[in-house]
GROMACS .gro file of C-alpha atoms in nm:
model
  340
    1MET     CA    1  11.165   7.692  10.001
    2SER     CA    2  10.876   7.854   9.814
    3LEU     CA    3  10.657   7.681   9.556
    4LEU     CA    4  10.873   7.833   9.282
    5GLY     CA    5  11.185   7.684   9.436
    6LYS     CA    6  11.328   8.024   9.528
    7LYS     CA    7  11.497   8.086   9.859
    8PRO     CA    8  11.313   8.355  10.058
    9VAL     CA    9  11.487   8.693  10.064
   10ASP     CA   10  11.677   8.713  10.391
   11ASN     CA   11  11.629   9.003  10.626
   12PRO     CA   12  11.976   9.068  10.773
   13ASN     CA   13  11.822   9.205  11.093
   14PRO     CA   14  11.483   9.034  11.135
   15GLU     CA   15  11.449   9.126  11.503
   16ASN     CA   16  11.419   9.494  11.403
   17ILE     CA   17  11.054   9.558  11.324
   18GLY     CA   18  11.070   9.927  11.411
   19GLN     CA   19  10.981   9.880  11.775
   20HIS     CA   20  11.238  10.136  11.897
   21ASP     CA   21  11.221  10.515  11.880
   22VAL     CA   22  11.434  10.713  11.633
   23ASP     CA   23  11.547  11.074  11.605
   24PRO     CA   24  11.299  11.247  11.368
   25LEU     CA   25  11.556  11.505  11.250
   26LYS     CA   26  11.797  11.234  11.140
   27VAL     CA   27  11.526  11.060  10.940
   28ALA     CA   28  11.415  11.391  10.787
   29GLY     CA   29  11.776  11.456  10.683
   30ASN     CA   30  11.796  11.120  10.506
   31ALA     CA   31  11.475  11.195  10.317
   32ALA     CA   32  11.603  11.537  10.218
   33GLN     CA   33  11.928  11.398  10.077
   34ALA     CA   34  11.727  11.163   9.857
   35THR     CA   35  11.536  11.446   9.688
   36VAL     CA   36  11.743  11.612   9.418
   37SER     CA   37  11.472  11.814   9.247
   38ALA     CA   38  11.400  12.027   9.553
   39VAL     CA   39  11.637  12.307   9.454
   40VAL     CA   40  11.466  12.349   9.120
   41ASN     CA   41  11.122  12.363   9.280
   42LYS     CA   42  11.233  12.598   9.559
   43LEU     CA   43  11.075  12.384   9.828
   44HIS     CA   44  11.258  12.250  10.129
   45PRO     CA   45  11.388  11.903  10.032
   46VAL     CA   46  11.171  11.733  10.296
   47ILE     CA   47  10.857  11.901  10.161
   48GLU     CA   48  10.948  11.820   9.801
   49SER     CA   49  11.006  11.458   9.899
   50TYR     CA   50  10.646  11.447  10.025
   51ALA     CA   51  10.520  11.606   9.702
   52GLN     CA   52  10.690  11.333   9.498
   53LEU     CA   53  10.567  11.060   9.733
   54PHE     CA   54  10.209  11.190   9.726
   55LYS     CA   55  10.229  11.207   9.347
   56THR     CA   56  10.315  10.845   9.268
   57GLY     CA   57  10.393  10.653   9.586
   58VAL     CA   58  10.665  10.389   9.540
   59ARG     CA   59  10.616  10.052   9.369
   60THR     CA   60  10.797   9.783   9.569
   61PRO     CA   61  10.858   9.412   9.497
   62VAL     CA   62  10.648   9.131   9.643
   63LEU     CA   63  10.938   8.959   9.820
   64ARG     CA   64  10.769   8.692  10.030
   65ARG     CA   65  10.482   8.450   9.976
   66PRO     CA   66  10.238   8.269  10.205
   67ASP     CA   67  10.389   7.922  10.153
   68GLU     CA   68  10.710   8.045  10.320
   69TYR     CA   69  10.497   8.066  10.637
   70GLY     CA   70  10.325   7.731  10.596
   71MET     CA   71  10.010   7.860  10.424
   72ASP     CA   72   9.871   7.720  10.101
   73TYR     CA   73   9.759   7.992   9.864
   74GLU     CA   74   9.625   8.060   9.519
   75GLU     CA   75   9.720   8.345   9.288
   76MET     CA   76   9.410   8.542   9.191
   77TYR     CA   77   9.341   8.853   8.990
   78PHE     CA   78   9.033   9.065   8.940
   79PRO     CA   79   8.944   9.410   8.806
   80SER     CA   80   8.913   9.726   9.007
   81ASP     CA   81   8.577   9.898   8.968
   82ASP     CA   82   8.726  10.099   8.680
   83GLY     CA   83   8.896   9.798   8.520
   84VAL     CA   84   9.254   9.818   8.652
   85PRO     CA   85   9.389   9.462   8.693
   86LEU     CA   86   9.461   9.381   9.059
   87GLU     CA   87   9.684   9.092   9.171
   88ALA     CA   88   9.595   8.895   9.483
   89TRP     CA   89   9.656   8.592   9.700
   90PHE     CA   90   9.374   8.379   9.831
   91ILE     CA   91   9.476   8.191  10.146
   92PRO     CA   92   9.210   7.928  10.227
   93ALA     CA   93   9.099   7.819  10.573
   94ASP     CA   94   8.842   7.566  10.689
   95SER     CA   95   8.564   7.811  10.771
   96ASN     CA   96   8.298   8.037  10.619
   97LYS     CA   97   8.473   8.356  10.737
   98LEU     CA   98   8.659   8.574  10.486
   99LEU     CA   99   8.877   8.882  10.529
  100ILE     CA  100   8.970   9.115  10.242
  101VAL     CA  101   9.302   9.278  10.329
  102ASN     CA  102   9.484   9.570  10.166
  103HIS     CA  103   9.793   9.776  10.245
  104PRO     CA  104   9.960  10.118  10.295
  105MET     CA  105  10.124  10.337  10.032
  106THR     CA  106  10.472  10.211   9.927
  107CYS     CA  107  10.375   9.862  10.047
  108ASN     CA  108  10.208   9.570   9.873
  109ARG     CA  109  10.025   9.255   9.986
  110TYR     CA  110  10.353   9.115  10.127
  111GLY     CA  111  10.471   9.428  10.310
  112PHE     CA  112  10.762   9.668  10.250
  113PRO     CA  113  11.125   9.568  10.179
  114GLY     CA  114  11.271   9.835  10.404
  115HIS     CA  115  11.579   9.623  10.479
  116LEU     CA  116  11.692   9.644  10.115
  117PRO     CA  117  11.830   9.937   9.914
  118PRO     CA  118  11.700  10.175   9.792
  119TYR     CA  119  11.402  10.134  10.028
  120ASN     CA  120  11.621  10.127  10.340
  121THR     CA  121  11.653  10.506  10.321
  122MET     CA  122  11.277  10.535  10.378
  123PHE     CA  123  11.066  10.485  10.691
  124GLY     CA  124  11.331  10.354  10.928
  125GLY     CA  125  11.534  10.102  10.729
  126PHE     CA  126  11.350   9.791  10.853
  127GLU     CA  127  11.125   9.538  10.684
  128VAL     CA  128  10.748   9.537  10.713
  129ASN     CA  129  10.627   9.179  10.673
  130PHE     CA  130  10.252   9.114  10.675
  131LEU     CA  131  10.289   8.735  10.646
  132PRO     CA  132  10.317   8.669  11.024
  133GLU     CA  133  10.000   8.874  11.075
  134LEU     CA  134   9.819   8.686  10.796
  135LYS     CA  135   9.938   8.358  10.950
  136HIS     CA  136   9.780   8.453  11.284
  137LEU     CA  137   9.451   8.533  11.108
  138HIS     CA  138   9.466   8.215  10.902
  139ASP     CA  139   9.536   8.001  11.208
  140ALA     CA  140   9.241   8.168  11.382
  141GLY     CA  141   9.020   8.030  11.105
  142TYR     CA  142   8.997   8.312  10.852
  143ASN     CA  143   9.007   8.276  10.476
  144ILE     CA  144   9.208   8.570  10.340
  145LEU     CA  145   9.199   8.758  10.012
  146THR     CA  146   9.483   9.011  10.008
  147TYR     CA  147   9.562   9.224   9.705
  148ASP     CA  148   9.793   9.490   9.564
  149LEU     CA  149   9.632   9.831   9.516
  150ARG     CA  150   9.677  10.004   9.179
  151ASN     CA  151  10.033  10.120   9.103
  152CYS     CA  152  10.158   9.887   9.378
  153GLY     CA  153  10.315   9.542   9.386
  154LEU     CA  154  10.217   9.357   9.069
  155SER     CA  155   9.885   9.533   9.003
  156GLY     CA  156   9.836   9.750   8.698
  157ASP     CA  157   9.946  10.107   8.637
  158ALA     CA  158   9.656  10.349   8.652
  159ASN     CA  159   9.573  10.719   8.623
  160GLY     CA  160   9.914  10.800   8.477
  161VAL     CA  161  10.069  10.630   8.783
  162THR     CA  162   9.914  10.903   8.997
  163SER     CA  163   9.828  10.838   9.360
  164GLY     CA  164   9.519  10.983   9.523
  165LEU     CA  165   9.591  10.865   9.880
  166GLY     CA  166   9.253  10.693   9.851
  167LEU     CA  167   9.073  10.927   9.610
  168LEU     CA  168   9.151  10.691   9.320
  169GLU     CA  169   9.236  10.373   9.508
  170TYR     CA  170   8.884  10.345   9.655
  171ARG     CA  171   8.788  10.188   9.321
  172ASP     CA  172   9.016   9.894   9.405
  173VAL     CA  173   8.834   9.835   9.733
  174ILE     CA  174   8.502   9.831   9.549
  175GLY     CA  175   8.648   9.594   9.289
  176SER     CA  176   8.767   9.353   9.559
  177VAL     CA  177   8.425   9.337   9.728
  178LYS     CA  178   8.241   9.298   9.396
  179PHE     CA  179   8.480   9.016   9.302
  180VAL     CA  180   8.393   8.832   9.624
  181GLN     CA  181   8.021   8.896   9.573
  182SER     CA  182   8.037   8.742   9.224
  183HIS     CA  183   8.250   8.442   9.325
  184PRO     CA  184   8.062   8.109   9.356
  185VAL     CA  185   8.235   8.011   9.682
  186LEU     CA  186   8.358   8.334   9.845
  187SER     CA  187   8.018   8.502   9.808
  188LYS     CA  188   7.872   8.256  10.061
  189MET     CA  189   8.118   8.357  10.335
  190ASP     CA  190   8.078   8.608  10.617
  191LEU     CA  191   8.288   8.908  10.517
  192GLY     CA  192   8.517   9.143  10.706
  193LEU     CA  193   8.766   9.406  10.585
  194PHE     CA  194   9.114   9.480  10.721
  195SER     CA  195   9.249   9.799  10.564
  196ARG     CA  196   9.578   9.971  10.639
  197CYS     CA  197   9.677  10.340  10.595
  198MET     CA  198   9.611  10.440  10.230
  199GLY     CA  199   9.414  10.118  10.195
  200GLY     CA  200   9.208  10.226  10.497
  201ASN     CA  201   9.152  10.572  10.352
  202SER     CA  202   9.041  10.399  10.031
  203THR     CA  203   8.796  10.174  10.217
  204ILE     CA  204   8.633  10.465  10.401
  205ILE     CA  205   8.599  10.662  10.076
  206ALA     CA  206   8.462  10.356   9.895
  207MET     CA  207   8.190  10.314  10.157
  208ALA     CA  208   8.081  10.672  10.090
  209LYS     CA  209   8.098  10.639   9.710
  210GLN     CA  210   7.904  10.310   9.678
  211PRO     CA  211   7.747  10.222  10.014
  212ASP     CA  212   7.528   9.944   9.874
  213VAL     CA  213   7.837   9.741   9.780
  214PHE     CA  214   7.926   9.709  10.150
  215LYS     CA  215   7.586   9.606  10.286
  216ASP     CA  216   7.705   9.252  10.365
  217VAL     CA  217   8.030   9.354  10.537
  218LYS     CA  218   8.008   9.257  10.905
  219ALA     CA  219   8.322   9.414  11.052
  220LEU     CA  220   8.608   9.650  10.967
  221VAL     CA  221   8.955   9.708  11.113
  222LEU     CA  222   9.144  10.022  11.009
  223LEU     CA  223   9.515  10.072  11.080
  224ASN     CA  224   9.696  10.408  11.069
  225VAL     CA  225   9.446  10.588  10.845
  226VAL     CA  226   9.566  10.942  10.794
  227SER     CA  227   9.511  11.286  10.641
  228GLY     CA  228   9.765  11.427  10.396
  229ARG     CA  229   9.786  11.768  10.561
  230THR     CA  230   9.920  11.639  10.892
  231PHE     CA  231  10.239  11.507  10.727
  232ILE     CA  232  10.316  11.851  10.589
  233GLU     CA  233  10.239  12.037  10.910
  234LYS     CA  234  10.468  11.807  11.107
  235ALA     CA  235  10.741  11.827  10.843
  236ALA     CA  236  10.722  12.208  10.860
  237GLU     CA  237  10.774  12.189  11.236
  238MET     CA  238  11.079  11.965  11.189
  239VAL     CA  239  11.245  12.204  10.942
  240LYS     CA  240  11.139  12.509  11.150
  241ALA     CA  241  10.911  12.654  10.880
  242ASP     CA  242  10.571  12.819  10.915
  243PRO     CA  243  10.311  12.538  10.894
  244GLU     CA  244  10.039  12.732  10.708
  245GLU     CA  245  10.281  12.880  10.455
  246THR     CA  246  10.440  12.539  10.404
  247VAL     CA  247  10.101  12.370  10.351
  248ALA     CA  248  10.008  12.643  10.099
  249GLU     CA  249  10.336  12.598   9.908
  250PHE     CA  250  10.305  12.221   9.921
  251ASN     CA  251   9.945  12.235   9.801
  252GLU     CA  252  10.045  12.445   9.500
  253ARG     CA  253  10.316  12.191   9.417
  254LEU     CA  254  10.079  11.895   9.468
  255ARG     CA  255   9.824  12.050   9.235
  256GLU     CA  256  10.096  12.099   8.973
  257LEU     CA  257  10.184  11.731   8.999
  258THR     CA  258   9.844  11.565   9.046
  259GLY     CA  259   9.557  11.814   9.034
  260PHE     CA  260   9.457  11.717   9.388
  261ASN     CA  261   9.424  11.949   9.687
  262VAL     CA  262   9.592  11.822  10.004
  263ASP     CA  263   9.278  11.884  10.212
  264GLU     CA  264   9.083  11.650   9.984
  265GLU     CA  265   9.323  11.371  10.076
  266THR     CA  266   9.166  11.271  10.405
  267PRO     CA  267   8.922  10.997  10.507
  268ARG     CA  268   8.765  11.232  10.761
  269LEU     CA  269   8.532  11.380  10.498
  270TYR     CA  270   8.388  11.034  10.422
  271GLY     CA  271   8.384  10.871  10.766
  272HIS     CA  272   8.010  10.927  10.813
  273ALA     CA  273   7.946  10.646  10.560
  274VAL     CA  274   8.118  10.380  10.771
  275LYS     CA  275   7.831  10.197  10.940
  276VAL     CA  276   7.978   9.855  11.026
  277PRO     CA  277   8.144   9.772  11.362
  278THR     CA  278   8.486   9.934  11.328
  279MET     CA  279   8.808   9.907  11.524
  280MET     CA  280   9.060  10.178  11.438
  281ALA     CA  281   9.422  10.129  11.553
  282GLN     CA  282   9.670  10.418  11.539
  283LEU     CA  283  10.033  10.472  11.640
  284ARG     CA  284  10.008  10.733  11.913
  285ARG     CA  285  10.361  10.885  11.902
  286ASP     CA  286  10.410  10.876  11.523
  287PHE     CA  287  10.682  11.136  11.467
  288LEU     CA  288  10.577  11.194  11.105
  289ILE     CA  289  10.232  11.336  11.189
  290TYR     CA  290  10.020  11.487  11.468
  291ALA     CA  291   9.884  11.141  11.532
  292GLU     CA  292   9.655  11.194  11.829
  293LYS     CA  293   9.482  11.498  11.674
  294ASP     CA  294   9.440  11.352  11.326
  295GLY     CA  295   9.351  11.004  11.449
  296GLN     CA  296   9.090  11.131  11.693
  297GLU     CA  297   8.929  11.355  11.427
  298ILE     CA  298   8.902  11.067  11.181
  299PHE     CA  299   8.766  10.834  11.450
  300ASP     CA  300   8.507  11.091  11.559
  301ALA     CA  301   8.389  11.121  11.196
  302ILE     CA  302   8.323  10.748  11.162
  303GLY     CA  303   7.948  10.690  11.155
  304ALA     CA  304   7.939  10.340  11.305
  305GLU     CA  305   7.743  10.299  11.627
  306THR     CA  306   7.991  10.033  11.737
  307LYS     CA  307   8.348  10.155  11.714
  308GLU     CA  308   8.670  10.145  11.915
  309LEU     CA  309   8.993  10.346  11.894
  310VAL     CA  310   9.306  10.154  11.993
  311TRP     CA  311   9.637  10.338  12.044
  312ILE     CA  312   9.960  10.153  11.964
  313GLU     CA  313  10.213  10.276  12.217
  314GLU     CA  314  10.540  10.107  12.116
  315SER     CA  315  10.782  10.310  11.904
  316ASN     CA  316  10.752  10.648  11.731
  317GLN     CA  317  10.815  10.496  11.386
  318ARG     CA  318  10.509  10.494  11.162
  319PHE     CA  319  10.597  10.170  10.984
  320TYR     CA  320  10.628   9.985  11.314
  321ALA     CA  321  10.248   9.995  11.331
  322TYR     CA  322  10.236   9.773  11.021
  323ASN     CA  323  10.436   9.505  11.206
  324HIS     CA  324  10.247   9.547  11.533
  325PHE     CA  325   9.965   9.297  11.482
  326GLY     CA  326  10.213   9.040  11.350
  327ALA     CA  327  10.368   9.045  11.699
  328HIS     CA  328  10.049   9.123  11.897
  329PRO     CA  329   9.748   8.983  11.706
  330GLU     CA  330   9.504   8.951  11.997
  331LYS     CA  331   9.296   9.267  11.944
  332LEU     CA  332   9.287   9.219  11.566
  333ILE     CA  333   9.162   8.862  11.591
  334GLY     CA  334   8.934   8.948  11.881
  335TRP     CA  335   8.747   9.214  11.684
  336PHE     CA  336   8.677   8.985  11.391
  337ASP     CA  337   8.589   8.693  11.620
  338LYS     CA  338   8.332   8.913  11.794
  339TYR     CA  339   8.159   9.053  11.485
  340LEU     CA  340   8.206   8.778  11.225
   0.00000   0.00000   0.00000
């Protein structure tokens, strides 16, 4: 029972964390059926579904809480660097080590309710639950501050509810670090960052935008950081369309919706600013993108002298990677233990 007396939301199939492979064409077909506006916009439904996702993401409910996993926690909130209110949990531990943790697009600080409609038509139909992963980190002695990015979870709407795949959300990363730096207790702790997917993109961009803010960060773990273009190229392959023409059409549509160019939406352009010891973990066989090519290019761009690229081999489902460290926390904990 949670502190609010509410029964946790059951996952009807908790053993499914996306660890098995799926047929990419079947998943693409499900995404296409969900996109009604594609006919009007004359894009293939799969490509239009990406345009809509890149535009606003998906706000999902915060279904689970740390006390359901035996962790005390405190609700916190603080402003992004541009003033957007961000909602967070602080999970205390008996140490002077602190991790700031953020999340992928469509997720929030809890995870992703992929076992519930309407979200079960997206990304494999299974739940992503970060709480087991946070429990491992907590039990290893880490204080944790984990927050919802803008337009996600319970944090504020921002920028007309427009997503930047990191180009706007980097302000939230800066806000989280400045909050810690101004806090009477947290500011005295050794600091590490654990940033996933869009949250990882945002962290890399933030380090380029305001490097001085990150001077006290001792270690960074990135999970499944990604460039926007690779999604569209792989989607074009799946629907047997020309990749360059598809990217051009998609880019025109994205600019209509957001003003952004798809080739801006990559952490690769900012990786040179990452100077702290960095472990980057990527799903190798991710059927949604050209994972090895994109992952290697981003890793090569990272400016840290000490860095390691770890390939996650289980499954071809992208969202499995977000459950991976909950089941296999050793490398995650090991990196922070070494550098914090």
